[in-house]
Coordinates of C-alpha atoms in Angstrom, one line a residue:
M368 CA 2.8 -22.5 3.8
L369 CA 3.1 -20.1 6.7
A370 CA 5.6 -20.7 9.5
L371 CA 5.6 -18.2 12.3
L372 CA 8.4 -17.9 14.8
A373 CA 8.0 -14.2 15.3
Y374 CA 8.1 -14.9 11.5
T375 CA 11.6 -16.1 11.5
T376 CA 12.9 -19.7 11.6
L377 CA 16.6 -20.6 11.8
F378 CA 18.4 -23.9 11.9
V379 CA 21.0 -24.3 14.6
P380 CA 24.5 -24.5 13.1
E381 CA 26.2 -27.8 14.1
A382 CA 29.8 -26.8 13.7
T383 CA 30.3 -23.5 12.0
A384 CA 31.5 -20.1 13.3
F385 CA 29.6 -17.1 12.0
P386 CA 30.7 -13.5 12.4
G387 CA 29.3 -11.5 15.4
P388 CA 26.5 -8.9 15.2
P389 CA 27.6 -6.3 12.7
Y390 CA 25.5 -3.5 14.3
A391 CA 26.7 -3.8 17.9
H392 CA 28.9 -0.7 17.7
F393 CA 25.9 1.4 16.5
A394 CA 23.6 0.5 19.3
S395 CA 24.9 3.0 21.8
K396 CA 24.2 5.8 19.3
A397 CA 20.6 4.9 18.5
R398 CA 18.0 7.6 19.3
F399 CA 14.4 8.3 18.5
D400 CA 12.8 11.8 18.5
E401 CA 9.0 11.4 18.9
S402 CA 8.2 15.0 17.9
S403 CA 9.9 14.8 14.5
R404 CA 9.4 11.0 13.9
T405 CA 13.2 10.8 13.4
V406 CA 15.3 7.8 14.3
D407 CA 19.1 7.9 14.5
L408 CA 20.4 4.4 13.9
G409 CA 24.0 5.3 14.6
Y410 CA 24.9 5.1 10.9
G411 CA 22.1 7.2 9.5
R412 CA 19.1 9.3 10.4
Y413 CA 15.6 8.5 9.0
Q414 CA 12.4 10.5 9.2
G415 CA 9.2 8.4 9.1
W416 CA 5.6 9.5 8.9
Y417 CA 2.6 9.3 11.2
N418 CA -0.4 7.3 10.2
E419 CA -3.0 9.3 12.1
S420 CA -5.9 7.0 11.5
A421 CA -3.9 4.0 12.6
G422 CA -1.9 5.7 15.3
L423 CA 1.4 4.2 13.9
N424 CA 4.8 5.7 13.2
I425 CA 5.9 4.2 9.9
F426 CA 9.4 4.1 8.4
Q427 CA 9.5 2.8 4.8
G428 CA 12.1 2.6 2.1
Q429 CA 12.0 5.1 -0.7
V430 CA 12.1 4.4 -4.5
T431 CA 15.4 6.3 -4.9
S432 CA 18.6 5.4 -3.0
L433 CA 17.3 7.1 0.2
L434 CA 16.2 4.1 2.1
I435 CA 16.2 2.5 5.5
R436 CA 19.3 0.6 4.7
Y437 CA 20.4 -2.5 6.7
A438 CA 23.4 -3.4 4.5
Q439 CA 25.5 -1.8 1.9
S440 CA 24.5 -2.0 -1.8
T441 CA 25.5 -5.3 -3.3
T442 CA 26.1 -3.9 -6.8
G443 CA 29.4 -4.0 -8.7
N444 CA 32.3 -5.6 -6.8
L445 CA 30.0 -6.5 -3.9
R446 CA 27.9 -8.8 -6.0
W447 CA 27.9 -12.3 -4.5
Q448 CA 29.9 -11.1 -1.5
A449 CA 29.1 -11.4 2.2
P450 CA 26.8 -8.5 3.4
R451 CA 28.5 -5.5 4.9
A452 CA 27.2 -3.1 7.5
P453 CA 26.0 0.2 6.1
D454 CA 28.4 3.1 5.6
N455 CA 28.2 5.8 8.3
D456 CA 26.3 8.9 7.0
E457 CA 24.7 10.7 9.9
D458 CA 24.8 14.1 8.2
A459 CA 21.9 13.5 5.9
L460 CA 18.2 13.2 7.0
I461 CA 16.6 10.6 4.9
Q462 CA 12.9 10.6 4.2
A463 CA 11.6 7.1 4.8
D464 CA 8.0 7.5 3.6
T465 CA 7.6 5.3 0.4
W466 CA 8.3 1.7 -0.5
P467 CA 11.8 0.6 -1.6
A468 CA 12.6 -0.8 -5.0
Q469 CA 12.2 -4.6 -5.0
C470 CA 15.1 -6.9 -5.6
P471 CA 15.6 -8.3 -9.1
Q472 CA 12.9 -10.9 -9.8
S473 CA 13.8 -14.3 -11.1
P474 CA 10.8 -15.9 -12.7
G475 CA 10.5 -19.7 -13.0
A476 CA 10.0 -21.8 -16.1
S477 CA 6.6 -21.5 -17.8
S478 CA 4.9 -22.7 -20.9
S479 CA 4.6 -19.2 -22.3
Y480 CA 8.1 -17.7 -21.7
T481 CA 8.6 -13.9 -21.7
P482 CA 11.8 -12.1 -20.6
A483 CA 11.9 -11.0 -16.9
D484 CA 9.9 -7.8 -16.2
N485 CA 12.1 -6.0 -13.7
S486 CA 10.8 -2.5 -13.9
G487 CA 10.8 -1.1 -10.4
S488 CA 13.6 -3.5 -9.4
S489 CA 17.2 -2.7 -8.3
E490 CA 20.1 -4.7 -7.1
D491 CA 20.5 -2.0 -4.4
C492 CA 17.5 -3.4 -2.4
L493 CA 18.6 -4.4 1.1
F494 CA 16.2 -2.3 3.0
L495 CA 13.5 -2.7 5.6
N496 CA 10.2 -1.0 6.7
V497 CA 9.1 -0.5 10.3
F498 CA 5.6 -0.1 11.6
A499 CA 5.5 1.0 15.3
P500 CA 2.7 2.1 17.6
A501 CA 3.0 5.9 18.2
T502 CA 2.7 5.2 22.0
V503 CA 5.6 2.8 22.0
D504 CA 7.6 5.1 24.4
T505 CA 4.8 4.9 27.0
K506 CA 4.6 1.1 26.9
P507 CA 6.9 -1.7 28.1
I508 CA 9.3 -3.2 25.6
L509 CA 7.2 -4.6 22.8
P510 CA 7.8 -7.8 20.8
V511 CA 8.8 -7.4 17.2
L512 CA 7.3 -9.3 14.3
V513 CA 9.9 -9.7 11.5
Y514 CA 8.1 -10.6 8.3
I515 CA 10.3 -12.3 5.6
H516 CA 8.4 -12.5 2.4
G517 CA 8.2 -15.7 0.3
G518 CA 8.5 -16.2 -3.4
A519 CA 10.3 -19.4 -4.3
Y520 CA 13.6 -17.9 -3.3
A521 CA 13.3 -15.9 -6.5
Q522 CA 10.6 -13.3 -6.4
G523 CA 8.6 -11.0 -4.1
S524 CA 9.4 -7.9 -2.0
G525 CA 8.9 -6.4 1.4
K526 CA 6.0 -4.2 0.2
L527 CA 3.5 -5.4 2.7
D528 CA 1.4 -3.1 4.9
L529 CA 1.1 -4.7 8.3
T530 CA -0.8 -1.8 9.8
P531 CA -4.1 -3.7 10.1
L532 CA -2.4 -6.6 11.8
I533 CA -1.0 -4.3 14.5
T534 CA -4.1 -2.1 15.0
N535 CA -6.4 -5.1 15.3
N536 CA -4.1 -6.4 18.1
N537 CA -4.3 -3.3 20.3
D538 CA -0.9 -1.9 19.1
S539 CA 0.8 -4.7 21.1
F540 CA 3.8 -5.2 18.9
V541 CA 6.2 -3.6 16.3
A542 CA 6.3 -5.0 12.8
V543 CA 9.2 -5.1 10.3
T544 CA 9.2 -6.2 6.7
L545 CA 12.5 -6.7 4.9
Q546 CA 14.0 -7.5 1.6
Y547 CA 16.9 -9.9 0.8
R548 CA 19.0 -11.2 -2.0
Y549 CA 17.6 -14.2 -3.8
G550 CA 17.7 -16.0 -7.2
Y551 CA 20.9 -15.4 -9.1
K552 CA 21.9 -12.8 -6.6
D553 CA 22.3 -15.3 -3.7
W554 CA 21.7 -18.9 -4.7
Q555 CA 24.4 -20.1 -7.2
P556 CA 24.2 -23.8 -7.8
S557 CA 27.3 -25.0 -9.6
Q558 CA 25.4 -26.9 -12.2
A559 CA 23.7 -23.7 -13.4
Y560 CA 26.8 -21.5 -13.2
Y561 CA 28.1 -21.9 -16.8
A562 CA 24.7 -21.8 -18.4
F563 CA 24.0 -18.6 -16.5
A564 CA 27.3 -17.1 -17.6
T565 CA 26.7 -18.0 -21.2
A566 CA 23.3 -16.5 -21.2
A567 CA 24.8 -13.3 -19.7
G568 CA 27.2 -13.1 -22.7
C569 CA 30.4 -14.3 -20.9
D570 CA 32.9 -16.6 -22.6
T571 CA 32.9 -20.0 -20.9
K572 CA 35.0 -22.0 -23.3
N573 CA 38.1 -21.7 -21.2
A574 CA 36.3 -22.3 -17.9
Y575 CA 38.6 -25.2 -16.9
L576 CA 41.9 -23.5 -17.7
R577 CA 43.9 -21.6 -15.1
N578 CA 42.1 -18.4 -14.1
G579 CA 39.2 -19.4 -16.3
S580 CA 36.6 -19.3 -13.6
K581 CA 38.0 -15.9 -12.4
A582 CA 37.5 -14.5 -15.8
I583 CA 33.9 -15.7 -15.9
F584 CA 33.2 -14.3 -12.5
D585 CA 34.8 -10.9 -13.4
C586 CA 32.6 -10.8 -16.5
L587 CA 29.4 -11.4 -14.4
V588 CA 30.5 -8.7 -11.9
E589 CA 30.8 -6.2 -14.8
A590 CA 27.5 -7.1 -16.4
D591 CA 24.5 -4.8 -16.0
S592 CA 21.5 -5.8 -13.9
A593 CA 19.1 -6.2 -16.9
T594 CA 21.5 -8.7 -18.6
L595 CA 21.8 -10.8 -15.4
M596 CA 18.0 -10.7 -14.8
N597 CA 17.2 -12.0 -18.3
A598 CA 20.1 -14.6 -18.1
S599 CA 18.5 -15.9 -14.9
A600 CA 15.1 -16.2 -16.5
D601 CA 16.7 -18.0 -19.5
V602 CA 18.4 -20.6 -17.3
S603 CA 15.2 -21.3 -15.3
Q604 CA 13.2 -21.6 -18.5
S605 CA 15.3 -24.6 -19.5
G606 CA 13.7 -26.5 -16.5
S607 CA 10.3 -28.0 -16.0
P608 CA 7.4 -25.6 -15.6
S609 CA 7.2 -23.8 -12.2
T610 CA 10.8 -24.6 -11.3
W611 CA 13.7 -22.3 -10.7
A612 CA 17.4 -22.7 -11.4
F613 CA 18.7 -20.8 -8.4
L614 CA 17.7 -22.3 -5.1
P615 CA 19.3 -22.9 -1.7
V616 CA 21.1 -26.3 -1.4
T617 CA 22.4 -28.4 1.4
D618 CA 26.0 -27.1 1.3
G619 CA 27.3 -28.4 4.6
K620 CA 28.0 -24.8 5.8
I621 CA 24.9 -22.6 6.0
I622 CA 22.5 -25.5 5.5
Q623 CA 24.5 -28.2 7.1
N624 CA 22.2 -31.2 6.6
L625 CA 18.9 -32.1 4.9
P626 CA 16.3 -29.9 6.6
S627 CA 14.1 -33.0 7.2
Q628 CA 17.0 -34.6 9.1
Q629 CA 17.9 -31.4 11.1
L630 CA 14.3 -30.9 12.1
A631 CA 13.9 -34.6 13.1
R632 CA 16.8 -34.0 15.5
G633 CA 15.3 -30.8 16.9
N634 CA 18.2 -28.7 15.7
V635 CA 16.3 -25.4 15.7
N636 CA 16.5 -22.0 17.3
G637 CA 13.7 -20.2 19.0
L638 CA 11.1 -21.1 21.6
N639 CA 7.8 -21.7 19.9
M640 CA 6.4 -22.4 16.4
L641 CA 3.1 -21.7 14.7
S642 CA 3.1 -23.7 11.5
G643 CA 0.4 -23.6 8.8
H644 CA -0.3 -24.7 5.3
N645 CA -3.1 -24.3 2.8
A646 CA -5.4 -27.1 1.6
L647 CA -4.4 -26.7 -2.1
E648 CA -0.8 -25.6 -2.0
A649 CA 0.4 -26.9 -5.4
A650 CA -2.3 -26.2 -7.9
Q651 CA -0.3 -23.3 -9.4
F652 CA 2.9 -25.3 -9.8
V653 CA 1.9 -28.6 -11.5
P654 CA 1.5 -28.7 -15.4
W655 CA -2.1 -29.1 -16.4
N656 CA -1.5 -31.8 -19.1
I657 CA -1.5 -34.7 -16.6
T658 CA -4.5 -36.9 -17.5
T659 CA -3.3 -40.5 -17.5
I660 CA -1.2 -42.7 -15.2
G661 CA 1.5 -42.5 -17.8
D662 CA 1.5 -38.7 -17.7
L663 CA 1.8 -38.9 -13.9
V664 CA 4.7 -41.3 -13.9
E665 CA 6.6 -39.2 -16.5
Y666 CA 5.9 -36.1 -14.3
L667 CA 7.4 -37.8 -11.2
Q668 CA 10.4 -38.9 -13.2
V669 CA 11.1 -35.4 -14.4
T670 CA 10.4 -33.7 -11.0
F671 CA 12.3 -36.2 -8.9
P672 CA 15.0 -37.6 -11.3
M673 CA 16.9 -39.4 -8.5
L674 CA 14.0 -41.7 -7.7
S675 CA 14.1 -45.3 -9.0
N676 CA 11.1 -47.0 -10.6
N677 CA 10.6 -48.8 -7.3
D678 CA 10.5 -45.5 -5.4
I679 CA 7.9 -44.2 -7.8
A680 CA 5.8 -47.3 -7.5
K681 CA 6.0 -46.9 -3.7
I682 CA 4.9 -43.3 -3.9
L683 CA 1.9 -44.3 -6.1
L684 CA 0.9 -46.9 -3.4
Y685 CA 0.9 -44.1 -0.8
Y686 CA -1.3 -41.9 -3.1
P687 CA -3.9 -44.5 -4.2
T688 CA -6.5 -43.7 -6.8
N689 CA -7.8 -45.5 -9.8
N690 CA -5.9 -45.4 -13.1
E691 CA -8.6 -43.9 -15.2
T692 CA -7.9 -41.0 -17.5
V693 CA -9.0 -37.6 -16.1
N694 CA -12.3 -36.4 -17.3
R695 CA -12.1 -32.6 -17.4
D696 CA -15.9 -32.4 -17.0
D697 CA -15.9 -34.2 -13.6
P698 CA -17.3 -32.0 -10.8
Q699 CA -14.7 -30.3 -8.6
W700 CA -15.2 -29.4 -5.0
A701 CA -13.3 -29.0 -1.8
T702 CA -12.8 -32.1 0.5
T703 CA -13.6 -32.2 4.2
G704 CA -10.3 -33.7 5.2
D705 CA -11.8 -36.4 7.4
S706 CA -14.1 -38.3 5.1
D707 CA -14.2 -39.6 1.5
P708 CA -13.4 -38.4 -1.1
T709 CA -10.0 -37.0 -0.1
N710 CA -7.6 -34.6 -1.7
L711 CA -5.7 -37.5 -3.2
N712 CA -8.1 -37.4 -6.1
Q713 CA -10.5 -34.5 -5.5
S714 CA -10.3 -30.7 -5.1
T715 CA -11.7 -27.4 -6.4
A716 CA -8.9 -27.5 -9.0
A717 CA -8.8 -31.0 -10.4
T718 CA -9.7 -34.7 -10.1
G719 CA -8.0 -38.0 -10.8
Q720 CA -4.4 -38.1 -11.9
M721 CA -4.1 -34.4 -12.1
Q722 CA -5.2 -34.0 -8.5
R723 CA -2.9 -36.9 -7.6
A724 CA 0.0 -34.9 -8.9
I725 CA -1.1 -31.7 -7.1
A726 CA -1.3 -33.7 -3.8
I727 CA 2.2 -35.2 -4.3
Y728 CA 3.9 -31.9 -5.1
G729 CA 2.0 -30.0 -2.5
E730 CA 2.9 -32.4 0.3
T731 CA 6.5 -32.9 -0.5
T732 CA 7.2 -29.2 -1.1
F733 CA 5.0 -27.3 1.3
I734 CA 2.8 -29.4 3.6
C735 CA 5.1 -32.0 5.0
P736 CA 7.8 -29.4 5.8
S737 CA 5.2 -27.6 7.9
Y738 CA 4.5 -30.9 9.7
W739 CA 8.2 -31.4 10.3
L740 CA 8.5 -27.8 11.7
A741 CA 5.7 -28.5 14.1
E742 CA 7.3 -31.8 15.2
A743 CA 10.7 -30.1 15.7
Y744 CA 9.3 -27.7 18.2
S745 CA 7.0 -30.1 20.1
D746 CA 8.0 -32.0 23.2
N747 CA 11.5 -30.5 22.9
V748 CA 14.0 -30.9 25.8
N749 CA 14.3 -27.1 25.8
G750 CA 10.6 -26.7 26.4
E751 CA 9.6 -25.4 23.0
K752 CA 6.0 -25.7 21.9
S753 CA 4.3 -25.7 18.5
W754 CA 0.8 -25.3 17.1
K755 CA -0.5 -26.4 13.7
Y756 CA -3.3 -25.4 11.4
Q757 CA -4.6 -25.8 7.8
F758 CA -6.3 -22.9 5.9
S759 CA -9.1 -24.5 3.9
I760 CA -11.5 -21.7 2.8
P761 CA -11.8 -22.1 -1.0
N762 CA -9.9 -21.9 -3.0
A763 CA -7.1 -22.3 -0.5
Y764 CA -4.3 -22.0 -3.1
H765 CA -0.7 -21.3 -2.1
G766 CA -0.6 -17.8 -0.6
A767 CA -4.4 -17.4 -0.4
D768 CA -4.2 -17.2 3.4
G769 CA -2.3 -13.9 3.1
A770 CA -5.5 -11.9 2.6
G771 CA -6.4 -12.9 6.2
F772 CA -3.9 -10.5 7.8
T773 CA -3.0 -7.8 5.2
S774 CA -6.1 -5.7 4.8
W775 CA -8.7 -4.1 7.0
P776 CA -11.5 -3.0 6.9
Y777 CA -12.1 -6.1 4.8
S778 CA -14.6 -5.9 1.9
G779 CA -15.7 -9.5 2.3
E780 CA -14.9 -10.2 -1.4
Y781 CA -13.0 -13.3 -0.4
Y782 CA -13.4 -13.9 3.3
S783 CA -15.7 -12.6 5.9
P784 CA -14.7 -9.9 8.4
D785 CA -15.4 -12.4 11.2
Y786 CA -12.7 -14.7 9.8
V787 CA -10.2 -12.0 9.1
L788 CA -10.4 -10.6 12.6
A789 CA -10.2 -14.1 14.2
F790 CA -7.1 -14.9 12.1
M791 CA -5.4 -11.6 12.8
Q792 CA -5.9 -12.0 16.5
M793 CA -4.7 -15.6 16.4
L794 CA -1.4 -14.4 14.9
G795 CA -1.2 -11.5 17.4
N796 CA -1.8 -13.7 20.4
F797 CA 1.0 -16.0 19.3
I798 CA 3.4 -13.0 18.8
V799 CA 2.6 -11.4 22.1
N800 CA 1.6 -14.3 24.4
D801 CA 3.4 -17.3 22.8
N802 CA 0.0 -19.0 22.4
P803 CA -2.4 -18.6 19.4
S804 CA -5.6 -19.4 21.3
I805 CA -8.4 -16.7 20.9
S806 CA -11.8 -16.2 22.6
N807 CA -14.8 -18.3 21.8
A808 CA -16.6 -15.1 20.6
L809 CA -13.8 -14.4 18.1
A810 CA -13.4 -17.9 16.9
N811 CA -17.2 -18.3 16.3
G812 CA -17.4 -14.9 14.7
L813 CA -18.2 -11.7 16.5
S814 CA -21.2 -10.9 14.3
T815 CA -22.9 -14.1 15.4
G816 CA -22.9 -13.4 19.1
N817 CA -22.1 -17.1 19.6
T818 CA -19.8 -17.7 22.7
S819 CA -20.2 -21.5 22.9
F820 CA -17.0 -23.5 23.1
N821 CA -14.7 -23.4 20.1
P822 CA -11.5 -25.5 20.0
V823 CA -9.4 -22.5 19.0
S824 CA -10.1 -21.0 22.5
E825 CA -8.1 -23.9 24.0
W826 CA -5.8 -24.8 21.1
P827 CA -3.7 -27.8 22.1
A828 CA 0.0 -27.7 21.4
Y829 CA 1.2 -30.1 18.7
S830 CA 2.8 -33.3 19.7
I831 CA 4.0 -36.4 17.9
Y832 CA 1.8 -38.3 20.4
D833 CA -1.2 -35.9 19.9
P834 CA -0.7 -34.4 16.5
Y835 CA -3.6 -32.0 16.4
L836 CA -4.3 -29.2 13.9
I837 CA -7.0 -26.6 13.6
D838 CA -8.8 -26.6 10.3
F839 CA -9.7 -23.0 9.4
N840 CA -12.7 -23.1 7.1
A841 CA -16.0 -21.3 6.6
T842 CA -19.5 -22.0 5.2
C843 CA -19.7 -20.7 1.7
P844 CA -23.2 -19.4 0.7
S845 CA -21.9 -18.6 -2.8
T846 CA -18.8 -18.7 -4.8
K847 CA -17.3 -16.2 -7.3
I848 CA -14.9 -16.9 -10.1
I849 CA -12.0 -14.4 -9.9
N850 CA -9.2 -14.8 -12.4
G851 CA -10.5 -18.3 -13.2
L852 CA -10.5 -19.5 -9.6
P853 CA -13.5 -20.1 -7.3
Y854 CA -13.6 -18.0 -4.1
C855 CA -15.9 -18.2 -1.1
T856 CA -17.8 -14.9 -1.3
G857 CA -20.9 -13.1 -0.2
P858 CA -22.7 -12.4 3.1
G859 CA -23.6 -15.2 5.4
Q860 CA -20.1 -16.8 5.6
M861 CA -19.6 -18.4 9.1
N862 CA -16.4 -19.5 10.7
T863 CA -16.0 -23.3 10.8
F864 CA -13.0 -24.1 12.9
R865 CA -12.4 -27.7 13.8
L866 CA -9.8 -29.6 15.8
K867 CA -8.5 -32.7 13.9
N868 CA -5.8 -35.3 13.9
A869 CA -3.1 -34.1 11.5
Y870 CA -1.7 -37.6 11.1
T871 CA -4.9 -39.2 9.8
W872 CA -6.0 -36.1 8.0
E873 CA -6.7 -36.5 4.3
A874 CA -6.4 -40.3 4.4
G875 CA -3.2 -40.5 6.4
R876 CA -1.1 -37.5 5.5
G877 CA 1.3 -38.1 8.4
F878 CA 2.2 -41.5 7.0
R879 CA 2.9 -39.9 3.6
C880 CA 5.1 -37.3 5.2
D881 CA 7.0 -40.1 6.9
L882 CA 7.6 -41.6 3.4
W883 CA 9.0 -38.3 2.0
K884 CA 11.2 -38.0 5.1
S885 CA 12.7 -41.4 4.3
L886 CA 13.3 -40.3 0.7
G887 CA 15.0 -37.0 1.8
E888 CA 18.3 -37.7 0.1
L889 CA 16.6 -38.3 -3.2
V890 CA 14.3 -35.3 -3.5
P891 CA 15.0 -31.6 -3.5
E892 CA 15.3 -30.2 0.0

């Protein structure tokens, strides 16, 4: 799922005071020297590099400790502490020309468990990378795209080159990628605390005695990073496949209420929202041994343990299909979204009960939240607007849309250059103009010369009364199996962008999302 609000989305706190901006006292000292590509941030000086072919000034983190730091290192006594502004060190000139080390990775449970591979990782990882047009000083103030990477709140990094996205939008904005604490470094659910401490070698038998918890905490603070990384993986491995032990929770402070409920009340920051999801979001996250209705019910009971038998029966009614056992030899293909068969029992990944499970997990985890985001920013009393889309080019797995804005010139191995350029400029128009609409020529594909009307040229804002989405798809003259997955490949691909009703899409997805909203207190949010 992709949610773009200048690539940041924040819930409005209902009754909590947060500290003021930690960098305000540095602002008056900030300077940029164009000739030397040096920026003085008030607490440190960084020298970037000039990408001559792209015309961009780029400031990256470096694999050593010399980085574009936005917070102090969170190692040692600063583990699990609130972030602190960087120490002042203006004497050194730091070369910011390579990527930073990624934060420690926390892999989820899998059927073939191996210890966490954290080569190239460091707990000292709170850095950012900046991509700025070299002519920025001669232009008006530019908007800034802040890209916060995904990864199940447990994995990923800010190592993403956004140069092609900027250059294909006429150098009209600045881009920033950043890294942040996640997994055991940030999310610490109480039910996993003692298991994590035990896996890290800490003595928990006196946990409930006076000062017992402090002793455990001190032990964890003193542990080395590799020990904690593997302890995190061990705890996650005790769960169901493709689940993680350390996730954000509704704590009443930072996340003050269930996200579905806050979004329903319109408690959001920002002005506009571009919300997208992929057609086959959950294929990577559902165990592949679901073949019978009994397997499906057992999967739902494990995945949503707070649901009653009546709740599960109701869910199955909202996801109708026959109760036959899955035939692995059944043909698999992508659905159109607005005709039978639907993705309730058919996709490029699976059929029957297996696909039913994929549809359920995909909608409750990725797709319905993207609907709720679009609704929260639509018809708002503050004048916010939202736009909605689905990425459908096969295989349309979770994350597959990323190739549409992270590489150029594009080889066409997965998607055509026509699609990639249209998608990039759609994102750029939203960032710069607060509206993702693009020209008919771009939407239809520049190589075709077709300038006839395309709905993306007059993309209607999303509304609960007119819940429209754009279906981004393409004709596929051939497919190629890459890493076991089918991809739309080869010359002759043509953009197929359609305006559709998001509520009735895939046999009434909007109604199913309403069901999940009503079950919000019983499912993980």
